[in-house]
mmCIF file of C-alpha atoms in Angstrom:
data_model
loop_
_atom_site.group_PDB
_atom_site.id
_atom_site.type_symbol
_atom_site.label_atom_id
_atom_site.label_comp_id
_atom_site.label_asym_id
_atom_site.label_seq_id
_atom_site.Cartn_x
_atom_site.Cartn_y
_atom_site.Cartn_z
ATOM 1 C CA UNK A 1 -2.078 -14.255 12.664
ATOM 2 C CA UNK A 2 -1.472 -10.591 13.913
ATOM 3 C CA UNK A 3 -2.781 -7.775 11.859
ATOM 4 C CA UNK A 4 -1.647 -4.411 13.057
ATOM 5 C CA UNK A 5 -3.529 -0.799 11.660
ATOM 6 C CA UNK A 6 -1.602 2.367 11.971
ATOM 7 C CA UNK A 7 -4.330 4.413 12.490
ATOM 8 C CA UNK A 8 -3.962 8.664 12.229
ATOM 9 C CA UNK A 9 -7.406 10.430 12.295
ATOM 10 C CA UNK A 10 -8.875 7.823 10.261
ATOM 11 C CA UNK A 11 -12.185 8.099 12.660
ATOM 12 C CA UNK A 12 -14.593 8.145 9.024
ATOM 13 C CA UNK A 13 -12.893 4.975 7.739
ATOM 14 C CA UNK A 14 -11.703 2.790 10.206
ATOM 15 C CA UNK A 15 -14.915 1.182 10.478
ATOM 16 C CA UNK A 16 -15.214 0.321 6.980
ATOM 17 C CA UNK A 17 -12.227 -1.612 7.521
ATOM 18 C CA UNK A 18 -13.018 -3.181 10.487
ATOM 19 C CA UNK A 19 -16.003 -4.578 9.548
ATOM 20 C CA UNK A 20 -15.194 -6.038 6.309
ATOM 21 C CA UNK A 21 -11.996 -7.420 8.099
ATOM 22 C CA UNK A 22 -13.586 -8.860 11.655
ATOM 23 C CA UNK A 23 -16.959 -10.111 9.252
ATOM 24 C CA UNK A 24 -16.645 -13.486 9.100
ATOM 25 C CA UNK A 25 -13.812 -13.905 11.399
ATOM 26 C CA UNK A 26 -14.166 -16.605 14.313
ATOM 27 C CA UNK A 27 -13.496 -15.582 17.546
ATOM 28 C CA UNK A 28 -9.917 -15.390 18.528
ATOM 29 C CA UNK A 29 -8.923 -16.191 14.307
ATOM 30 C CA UNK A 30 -7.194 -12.749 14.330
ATOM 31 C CA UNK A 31 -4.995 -11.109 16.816
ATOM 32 C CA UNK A 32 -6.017 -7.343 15.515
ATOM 33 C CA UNK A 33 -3.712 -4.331 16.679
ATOM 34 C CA UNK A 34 -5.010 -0.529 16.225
ATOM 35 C CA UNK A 35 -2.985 2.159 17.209
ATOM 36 C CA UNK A 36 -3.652 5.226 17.053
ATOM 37 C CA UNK A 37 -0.979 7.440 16.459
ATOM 38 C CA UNK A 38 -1.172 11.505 17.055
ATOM 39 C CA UNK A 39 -5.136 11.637 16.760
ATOM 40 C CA UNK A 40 -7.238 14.545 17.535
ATOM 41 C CA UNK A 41 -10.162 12.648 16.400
ATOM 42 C CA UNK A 42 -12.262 9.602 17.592
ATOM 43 C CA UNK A 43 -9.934 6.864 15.801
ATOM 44 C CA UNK A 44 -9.831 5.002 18.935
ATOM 45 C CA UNK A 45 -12.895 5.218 20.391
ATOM 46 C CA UNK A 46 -14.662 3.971 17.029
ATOM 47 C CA UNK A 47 -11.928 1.163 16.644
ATOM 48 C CA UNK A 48 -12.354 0.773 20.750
ATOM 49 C CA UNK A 49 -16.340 -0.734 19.640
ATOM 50 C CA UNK A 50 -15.034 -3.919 17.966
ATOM 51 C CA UNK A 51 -12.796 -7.073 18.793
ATOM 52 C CA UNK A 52 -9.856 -5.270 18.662
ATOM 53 C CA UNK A 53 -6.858 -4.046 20.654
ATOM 54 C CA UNK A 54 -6.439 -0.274 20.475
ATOM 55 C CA UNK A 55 -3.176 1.355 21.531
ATOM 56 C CA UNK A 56 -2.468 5.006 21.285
ATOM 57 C CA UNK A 57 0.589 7.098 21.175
ATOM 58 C CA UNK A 58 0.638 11.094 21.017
ATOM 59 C CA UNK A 59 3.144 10.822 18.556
ATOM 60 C CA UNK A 60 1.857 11.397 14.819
ATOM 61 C CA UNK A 61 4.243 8.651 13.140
ATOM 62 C CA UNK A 62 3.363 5.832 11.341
ATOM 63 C CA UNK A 63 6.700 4.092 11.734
ATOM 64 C CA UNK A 64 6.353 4.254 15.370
ATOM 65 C CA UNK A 65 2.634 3.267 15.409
ATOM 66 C CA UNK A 66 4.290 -0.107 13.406
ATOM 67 C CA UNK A 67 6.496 -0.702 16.035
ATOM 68 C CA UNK A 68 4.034 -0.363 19.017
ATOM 69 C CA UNK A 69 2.362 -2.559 17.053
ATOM 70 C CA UNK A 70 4.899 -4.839 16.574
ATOM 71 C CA UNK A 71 6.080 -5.200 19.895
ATOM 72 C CA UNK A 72 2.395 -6.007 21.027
ATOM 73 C CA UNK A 73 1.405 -8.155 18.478
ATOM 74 C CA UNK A 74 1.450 -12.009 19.517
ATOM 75 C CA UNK A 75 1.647 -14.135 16.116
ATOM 76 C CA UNK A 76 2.728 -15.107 12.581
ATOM 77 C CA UNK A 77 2.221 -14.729 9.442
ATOM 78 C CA UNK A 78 2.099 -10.775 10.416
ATOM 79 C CA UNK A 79 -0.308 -8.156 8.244
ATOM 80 C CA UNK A 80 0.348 -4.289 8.220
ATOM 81 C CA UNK A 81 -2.953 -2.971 7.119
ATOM 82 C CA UNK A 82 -3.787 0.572 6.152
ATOM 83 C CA UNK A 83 -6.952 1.892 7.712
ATOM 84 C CA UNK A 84 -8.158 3.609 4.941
ATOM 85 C CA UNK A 85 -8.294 0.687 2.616
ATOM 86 C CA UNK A 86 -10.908 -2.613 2.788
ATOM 87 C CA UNK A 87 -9.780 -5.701 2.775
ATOM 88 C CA UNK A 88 -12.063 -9.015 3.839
ATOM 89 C CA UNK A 89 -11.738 -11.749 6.565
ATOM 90 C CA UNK A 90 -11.125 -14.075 3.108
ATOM 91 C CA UNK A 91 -8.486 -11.887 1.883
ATOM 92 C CA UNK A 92 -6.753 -11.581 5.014
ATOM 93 C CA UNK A 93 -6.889 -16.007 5.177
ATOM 94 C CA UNK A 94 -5.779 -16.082 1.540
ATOM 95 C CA UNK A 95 -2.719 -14.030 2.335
ATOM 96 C CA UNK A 96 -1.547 -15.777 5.666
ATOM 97 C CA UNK A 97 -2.259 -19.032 3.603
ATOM 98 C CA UNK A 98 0.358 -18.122 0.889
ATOM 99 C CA UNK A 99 3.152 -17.433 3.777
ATOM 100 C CA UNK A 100 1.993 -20.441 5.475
ATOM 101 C CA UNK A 101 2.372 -23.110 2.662
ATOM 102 C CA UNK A 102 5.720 -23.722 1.740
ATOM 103 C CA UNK A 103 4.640 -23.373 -2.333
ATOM 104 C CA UNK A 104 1.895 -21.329 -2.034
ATOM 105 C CA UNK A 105 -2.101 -21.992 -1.496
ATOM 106 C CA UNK A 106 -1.980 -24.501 -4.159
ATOM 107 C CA UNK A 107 0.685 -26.664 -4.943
ATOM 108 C CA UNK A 108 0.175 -28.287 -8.020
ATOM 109 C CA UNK A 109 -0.639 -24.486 -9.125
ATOM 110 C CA UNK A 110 1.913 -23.701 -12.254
ATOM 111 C CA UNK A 111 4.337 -20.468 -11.967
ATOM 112 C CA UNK A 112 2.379 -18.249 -13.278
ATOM 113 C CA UNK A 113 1.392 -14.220 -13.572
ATOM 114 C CA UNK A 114 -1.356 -12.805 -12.901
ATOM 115 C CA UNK A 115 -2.077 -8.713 -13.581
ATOM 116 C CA UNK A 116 -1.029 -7.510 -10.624
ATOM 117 C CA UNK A 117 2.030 -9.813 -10.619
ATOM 118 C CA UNK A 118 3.602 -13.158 -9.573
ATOM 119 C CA UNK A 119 0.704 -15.789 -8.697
ATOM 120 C CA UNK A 120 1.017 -17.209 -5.360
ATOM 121 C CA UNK A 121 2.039 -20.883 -5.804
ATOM 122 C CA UNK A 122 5.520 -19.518 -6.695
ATOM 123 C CA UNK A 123 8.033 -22.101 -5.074
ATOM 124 C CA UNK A 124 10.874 -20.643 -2.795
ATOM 125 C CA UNK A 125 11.006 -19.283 0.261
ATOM 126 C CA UNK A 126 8.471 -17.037 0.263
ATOM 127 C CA UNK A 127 8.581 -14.022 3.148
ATOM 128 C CA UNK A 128 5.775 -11.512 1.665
ATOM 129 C CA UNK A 129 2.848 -11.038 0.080
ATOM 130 C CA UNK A 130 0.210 -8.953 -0.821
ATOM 131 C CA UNK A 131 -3.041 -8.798 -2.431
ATOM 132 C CA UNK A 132 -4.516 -7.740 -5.846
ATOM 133 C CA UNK A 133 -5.780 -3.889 -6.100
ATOM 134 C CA UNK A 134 -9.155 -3.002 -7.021
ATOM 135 C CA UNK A 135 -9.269 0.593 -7.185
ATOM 136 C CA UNK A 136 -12.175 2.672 -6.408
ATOM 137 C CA UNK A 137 -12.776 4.913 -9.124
ATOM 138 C CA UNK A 138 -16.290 5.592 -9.973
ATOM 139 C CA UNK A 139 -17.448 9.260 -9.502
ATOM 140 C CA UNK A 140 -14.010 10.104 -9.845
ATOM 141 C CA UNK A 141 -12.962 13.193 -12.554
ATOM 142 C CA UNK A 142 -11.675 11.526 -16.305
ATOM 143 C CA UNK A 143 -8.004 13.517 -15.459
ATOM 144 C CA UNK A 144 -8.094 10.797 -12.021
ATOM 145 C CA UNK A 145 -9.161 7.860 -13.984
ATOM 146 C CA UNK A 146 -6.627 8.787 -16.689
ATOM 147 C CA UNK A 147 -3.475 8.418 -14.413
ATOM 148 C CA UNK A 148 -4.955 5.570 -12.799
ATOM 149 C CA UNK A 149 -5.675 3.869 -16.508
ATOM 150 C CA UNK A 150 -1.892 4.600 -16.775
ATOM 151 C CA UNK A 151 -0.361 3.385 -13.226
ATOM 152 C CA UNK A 152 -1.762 0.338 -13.170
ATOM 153 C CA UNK A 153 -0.335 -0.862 -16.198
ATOM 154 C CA UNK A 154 3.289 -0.160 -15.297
ATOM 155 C CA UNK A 155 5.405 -3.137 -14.982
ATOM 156 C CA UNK A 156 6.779 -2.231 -11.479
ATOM 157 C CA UNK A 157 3.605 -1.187 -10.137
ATOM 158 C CA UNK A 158 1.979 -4.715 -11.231
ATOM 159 C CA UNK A 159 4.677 -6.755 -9.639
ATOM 160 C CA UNK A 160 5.776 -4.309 -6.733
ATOM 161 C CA UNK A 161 3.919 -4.738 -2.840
ATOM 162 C CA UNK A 162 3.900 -1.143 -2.631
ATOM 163 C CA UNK A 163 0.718 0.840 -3.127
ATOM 164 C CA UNK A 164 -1.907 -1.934 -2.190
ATOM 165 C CA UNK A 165 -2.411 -0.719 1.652
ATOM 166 C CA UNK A 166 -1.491 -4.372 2.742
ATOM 167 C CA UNK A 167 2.024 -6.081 3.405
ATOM 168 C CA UNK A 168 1.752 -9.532 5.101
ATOM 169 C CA UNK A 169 5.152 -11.079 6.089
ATOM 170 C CA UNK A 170 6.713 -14.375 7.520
ATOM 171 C CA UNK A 171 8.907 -14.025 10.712
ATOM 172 C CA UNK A 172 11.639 -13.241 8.697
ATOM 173 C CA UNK A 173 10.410 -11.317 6.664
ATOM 174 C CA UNK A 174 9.087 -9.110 9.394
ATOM 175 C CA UNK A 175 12.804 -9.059 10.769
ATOM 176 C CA UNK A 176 13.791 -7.903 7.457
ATOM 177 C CA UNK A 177 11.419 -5.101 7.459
ATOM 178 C CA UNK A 178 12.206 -3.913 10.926
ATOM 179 C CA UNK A 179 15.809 -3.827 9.675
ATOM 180 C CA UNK A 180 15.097 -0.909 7.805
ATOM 181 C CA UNK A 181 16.484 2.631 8.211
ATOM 182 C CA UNK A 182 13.022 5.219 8.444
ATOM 183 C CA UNK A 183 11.709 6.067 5.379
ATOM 184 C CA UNK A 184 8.702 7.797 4.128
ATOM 185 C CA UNK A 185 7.776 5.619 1.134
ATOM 186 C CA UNK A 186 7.764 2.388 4.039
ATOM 187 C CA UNK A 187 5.662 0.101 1.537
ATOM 188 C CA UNK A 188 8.070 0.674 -1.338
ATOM 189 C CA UNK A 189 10.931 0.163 0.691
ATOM 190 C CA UNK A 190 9.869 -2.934 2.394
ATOM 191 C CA UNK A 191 8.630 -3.761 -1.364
ATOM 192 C CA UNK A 192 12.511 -3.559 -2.609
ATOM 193 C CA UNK A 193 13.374 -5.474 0.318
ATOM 194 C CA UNK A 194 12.488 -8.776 -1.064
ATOM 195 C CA UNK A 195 13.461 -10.439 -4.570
ATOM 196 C CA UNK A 196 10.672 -11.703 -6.913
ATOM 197 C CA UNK A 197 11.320 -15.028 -5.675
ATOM 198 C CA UNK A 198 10.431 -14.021 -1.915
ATOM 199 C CA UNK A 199 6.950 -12.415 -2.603
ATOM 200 C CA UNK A 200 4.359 -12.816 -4.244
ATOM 201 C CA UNK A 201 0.425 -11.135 -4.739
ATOM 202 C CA UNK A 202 -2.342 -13.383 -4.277
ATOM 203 C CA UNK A 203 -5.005 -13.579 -6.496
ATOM 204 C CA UNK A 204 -7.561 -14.930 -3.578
ATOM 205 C CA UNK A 205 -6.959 -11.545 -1.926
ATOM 206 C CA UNK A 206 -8.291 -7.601 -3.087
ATOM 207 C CA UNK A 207 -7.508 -4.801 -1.235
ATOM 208 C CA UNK A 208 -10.333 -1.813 -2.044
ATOM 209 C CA UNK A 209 -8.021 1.146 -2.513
ATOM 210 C CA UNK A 210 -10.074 4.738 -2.633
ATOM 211 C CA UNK A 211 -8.377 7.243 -4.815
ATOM 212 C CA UNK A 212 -8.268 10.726 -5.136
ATOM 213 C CA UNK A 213 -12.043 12.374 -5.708
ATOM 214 C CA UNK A 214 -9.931 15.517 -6.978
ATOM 215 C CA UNK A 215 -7.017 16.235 -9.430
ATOM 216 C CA UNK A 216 -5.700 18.379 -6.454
ATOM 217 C CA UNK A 217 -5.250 15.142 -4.090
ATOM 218 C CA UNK A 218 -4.061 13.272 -6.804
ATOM 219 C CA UNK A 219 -1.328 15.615 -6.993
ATOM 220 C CA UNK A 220 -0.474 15.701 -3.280
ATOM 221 C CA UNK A 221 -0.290 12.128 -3.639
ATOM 222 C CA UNK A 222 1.849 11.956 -6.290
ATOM 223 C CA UNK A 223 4.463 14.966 -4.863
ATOM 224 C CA UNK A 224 4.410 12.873 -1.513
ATOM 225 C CA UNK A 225 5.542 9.404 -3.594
ATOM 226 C CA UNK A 226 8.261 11.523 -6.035
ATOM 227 C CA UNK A 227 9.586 12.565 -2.429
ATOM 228 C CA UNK A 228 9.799 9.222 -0.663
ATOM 229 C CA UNK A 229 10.879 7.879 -4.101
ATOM 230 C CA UNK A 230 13.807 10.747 -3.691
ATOM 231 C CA UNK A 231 14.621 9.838 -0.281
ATOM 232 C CA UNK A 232 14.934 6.352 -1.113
ATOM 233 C CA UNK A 233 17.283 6.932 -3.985
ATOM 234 C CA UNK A 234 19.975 8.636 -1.553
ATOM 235 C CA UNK A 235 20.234 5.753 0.329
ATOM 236 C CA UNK A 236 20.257 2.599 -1.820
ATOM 237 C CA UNK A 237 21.660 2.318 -5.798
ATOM 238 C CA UNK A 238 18.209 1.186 -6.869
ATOM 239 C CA UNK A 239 15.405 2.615 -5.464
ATOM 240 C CA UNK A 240 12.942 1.188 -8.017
ATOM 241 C CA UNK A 241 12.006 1.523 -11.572
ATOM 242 C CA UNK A 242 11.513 5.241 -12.739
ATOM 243 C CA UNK A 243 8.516 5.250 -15.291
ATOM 244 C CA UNK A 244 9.904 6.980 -18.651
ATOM 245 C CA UNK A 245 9.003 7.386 -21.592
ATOM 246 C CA UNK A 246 9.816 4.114 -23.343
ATOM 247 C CA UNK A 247 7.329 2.611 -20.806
ATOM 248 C CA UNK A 248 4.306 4.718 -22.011
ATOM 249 C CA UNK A 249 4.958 4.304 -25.210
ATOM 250 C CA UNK A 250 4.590 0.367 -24.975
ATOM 251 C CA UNK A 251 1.670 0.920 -23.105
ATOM 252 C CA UNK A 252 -0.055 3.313 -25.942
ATOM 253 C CA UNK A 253 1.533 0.766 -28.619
ATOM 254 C CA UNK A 254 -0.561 -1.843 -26.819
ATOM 255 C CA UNK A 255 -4.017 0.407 -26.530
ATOM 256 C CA UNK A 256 -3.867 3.195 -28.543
ATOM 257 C CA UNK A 257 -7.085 4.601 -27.144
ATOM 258 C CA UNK A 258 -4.617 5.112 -23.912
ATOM 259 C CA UNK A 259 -2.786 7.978 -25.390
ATOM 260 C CA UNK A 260 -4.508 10.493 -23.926
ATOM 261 C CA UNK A 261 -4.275 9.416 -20.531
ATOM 262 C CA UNK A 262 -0.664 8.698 -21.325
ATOM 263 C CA UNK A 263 -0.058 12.457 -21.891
ATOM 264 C CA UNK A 264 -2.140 13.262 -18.804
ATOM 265 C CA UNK A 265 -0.516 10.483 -16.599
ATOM 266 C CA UNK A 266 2.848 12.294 -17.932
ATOM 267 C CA UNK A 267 1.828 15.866 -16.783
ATOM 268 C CA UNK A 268 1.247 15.007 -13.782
ATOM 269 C CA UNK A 269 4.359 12.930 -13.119
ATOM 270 C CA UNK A 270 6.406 15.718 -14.026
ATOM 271 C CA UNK A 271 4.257 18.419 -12.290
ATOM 272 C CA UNK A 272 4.879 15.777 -8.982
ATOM 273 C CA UNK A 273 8.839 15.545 -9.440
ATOM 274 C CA UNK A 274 9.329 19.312 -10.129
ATOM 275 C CA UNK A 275 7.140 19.812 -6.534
ATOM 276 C CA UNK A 276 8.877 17.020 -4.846
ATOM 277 C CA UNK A 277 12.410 18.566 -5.830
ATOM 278 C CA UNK A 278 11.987 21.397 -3.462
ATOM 279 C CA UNK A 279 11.495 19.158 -0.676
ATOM 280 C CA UNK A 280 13.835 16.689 -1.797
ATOM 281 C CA UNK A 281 16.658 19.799 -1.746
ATOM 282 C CA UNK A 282 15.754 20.591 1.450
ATOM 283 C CA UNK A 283 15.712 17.329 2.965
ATOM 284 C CA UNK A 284 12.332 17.551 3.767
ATOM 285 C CA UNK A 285 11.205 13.982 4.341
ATOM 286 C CA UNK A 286 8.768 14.321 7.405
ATOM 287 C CA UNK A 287 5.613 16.480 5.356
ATOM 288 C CA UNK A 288 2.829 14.263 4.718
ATOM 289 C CA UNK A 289 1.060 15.229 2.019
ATOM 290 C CA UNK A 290 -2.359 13.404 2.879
ATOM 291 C CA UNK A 291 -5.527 12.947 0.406
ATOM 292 C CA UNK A 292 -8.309 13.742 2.877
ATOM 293 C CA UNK A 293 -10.948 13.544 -0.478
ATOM 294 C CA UNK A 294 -10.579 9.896 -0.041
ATOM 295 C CA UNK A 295 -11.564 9.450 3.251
ATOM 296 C CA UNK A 296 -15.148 10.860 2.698
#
C-alpha cells in the first residue's frame, strides 16, 4: 500500500506518527509519502530520518500536498494520513485488509455496527474506510471534554469518515476523491462521497486523535468546520447532517447526566456558526484556523 502525509509545520509531531506507523512494519510493507507543504520548520528534515519519501512544495496547501502525493505514490489500497494523529503499523494492515477483501477482514463476520459505525465485513463494493477514534482527552479542561462527550455521540459523526485523520481508499475510490472540486472540509467531502454501502470503519484500526488543550482552540476548530461545512453546502444539496436540537435531546434522554455538556456542546456550536458566517459571507474559504495546543 501507499500512505501519503500532508505534512505543514508539523516538525513536533510527525515523529510520533512515524514511529508508531513504520514500528513493526517490514521493510518495503509500506510505500510512505511525506510532503511537506509551505514549511518554515524542520517537517522534512525530521520525517527525512526514517524510511520514508519526503517531498516538499513551497506552497502551504494541503490539497496540493495530496496530489504530489498522489502522483508519486506507487500502490493500492491508498491511505491519506494526517500527521498530527497516531495510527499503528496494525491499524494501517487492518484498514488495507478491509479494501482488500471483497467482504471485509472476516467473512463469515455478520452486518453489524459498531460505535463508531458500520463494522467492516459489510458486503458490497467497498471503496473506503477508516478507523475507530480514540480521542485524547486527559488533562484537557471539563468545557473540552464536554463537547467531545457530546460529538461523539452524534449519529453522523459515528458513521461519517470525516474527523478520524485517516481515509484509506480502493483505486476507485481514490479516482472518486480526486474528482472532487477543492474544498476546505476535504475529509467530509470525500466522506459524502461514498454511500454507507461503500465504506466502512474498522474496528481492528484506532486512530489517536489529540484535541484541543484549550476552549480557545476548540473554538477555532469548530469556526474552521462551520466554514467548510458552509462551503460545502453551496455546492451540493446535502452537505451532511446539521446537529439540532432534536439530536441532543435523544442524546440527554439516553444519559441524563449529559445535559450539561449538551448545553455546553450547544454554546459552542452556535458561538462557531455565528463566527463562521462572516467568513462564509465573504467567501472566505482559504483561512485555516489551526489548533497549535494540540501539537504540544
Amino acid at each position: 500500500m501507499s500512505i501519503v502525509i500532508p505534512a505543514h509545520n508539523e516538525a513536533r509531531v510527525i515523529g510520533r506518527l512515524l514511529d508508531g506507523l513504520l514500528r513493526e512494519a517490514r521493510p518495503g510493507e509500506f510505500d510512505v509519502v511525506v510532503v511537506a507543504n509551505g514549511c518554515t520548520d524542520d517537517t522534512a528534515a525530521v520525517a527525512g530520518a526514517y524510511d520514508v519519501r519526503v517531498l516538499a512544495t513551497p506552497v502551504p496547501s494541503k490539497r496540493e500536498a495530496l496530489r504530489l502525493g498522489d502522483e508519486a505514490a506507487r500502490g493500492y489500497p491508498r491511505l491519506y494520513v494526517d500527521a498530527d494523529i497516531e495510527l499503528t503499523t496494525a491499524g494501517a494492515r487492518a484498514l488495507a485488509a478491509a479494501l482488500t477483501t471483497p467482504t471485509g477482514p472476516d467473512p463469515n463476520a455478520p452486518h453489524t455496527t459498531t460505535p463508531d459505525g458500520p463494522r467492516a465485513g459489510a458486503p458490497g463494493g467497498v471503496l473506503a474506510a477508516a478507523p475507530e477514534r480514540e480521542l485524547a482527552l486527559g488533562g484537557r479542561p471539563w468545557r473540552v471534554r464536554a463537547y467531545y462527550a457530546i460529538w461523539t455521540r452524534l449519529p453522523h459523526v459515528r458513521a461519517g469518515l470525516f474527523g478520524r485523520g485517516v481515509i484509506a481508499v480502493t483505486e476507485a475510490g481514490n479516482a472518486r476523491i480526486r474528482a472532487l472540486p477543492p474544498a476546505m472540509a476535504d475529509d467530509l467531502a470525500a466522506s459524502l462521497a461514498f454511500s454507507p454501502d461503500e465504506r466502512v470503519i474498522v474496528p481492528g484500526a484506532r486512530a489517536v486523535i489529540q484535541t484541543p488543550r484549550t476552549v480557545a482552540d476548540l473554538m477555532r476548530r469548530r469556526v474552521r468546520a462551520a466554514t467548510s461545512v458552509g462551503e460545502l453546502e453551496q455546492t451540493q444539496a446535502t452537505a451532511g447532517d446539521r446537529t439540532g436540537p432534536r439530536d441532543l435531546l435523544a442524546i440527554v434522554a439516553a444519559r441524563p447526566s449529559l445535559l450539561a455538556a449538551a448545553v455546553v456542546f450547544a454554546l459552542v456550536a452556535v458561538v462557531a456558526r455565528r463566527r463562521a458566517a462572516r467568513a462564509i459571507r465573504a467567501g472566505d474559504f482559504t483561512t485555516w484556523l489551526r489548533d497549535e495546543s494540540s501539537r504540544t
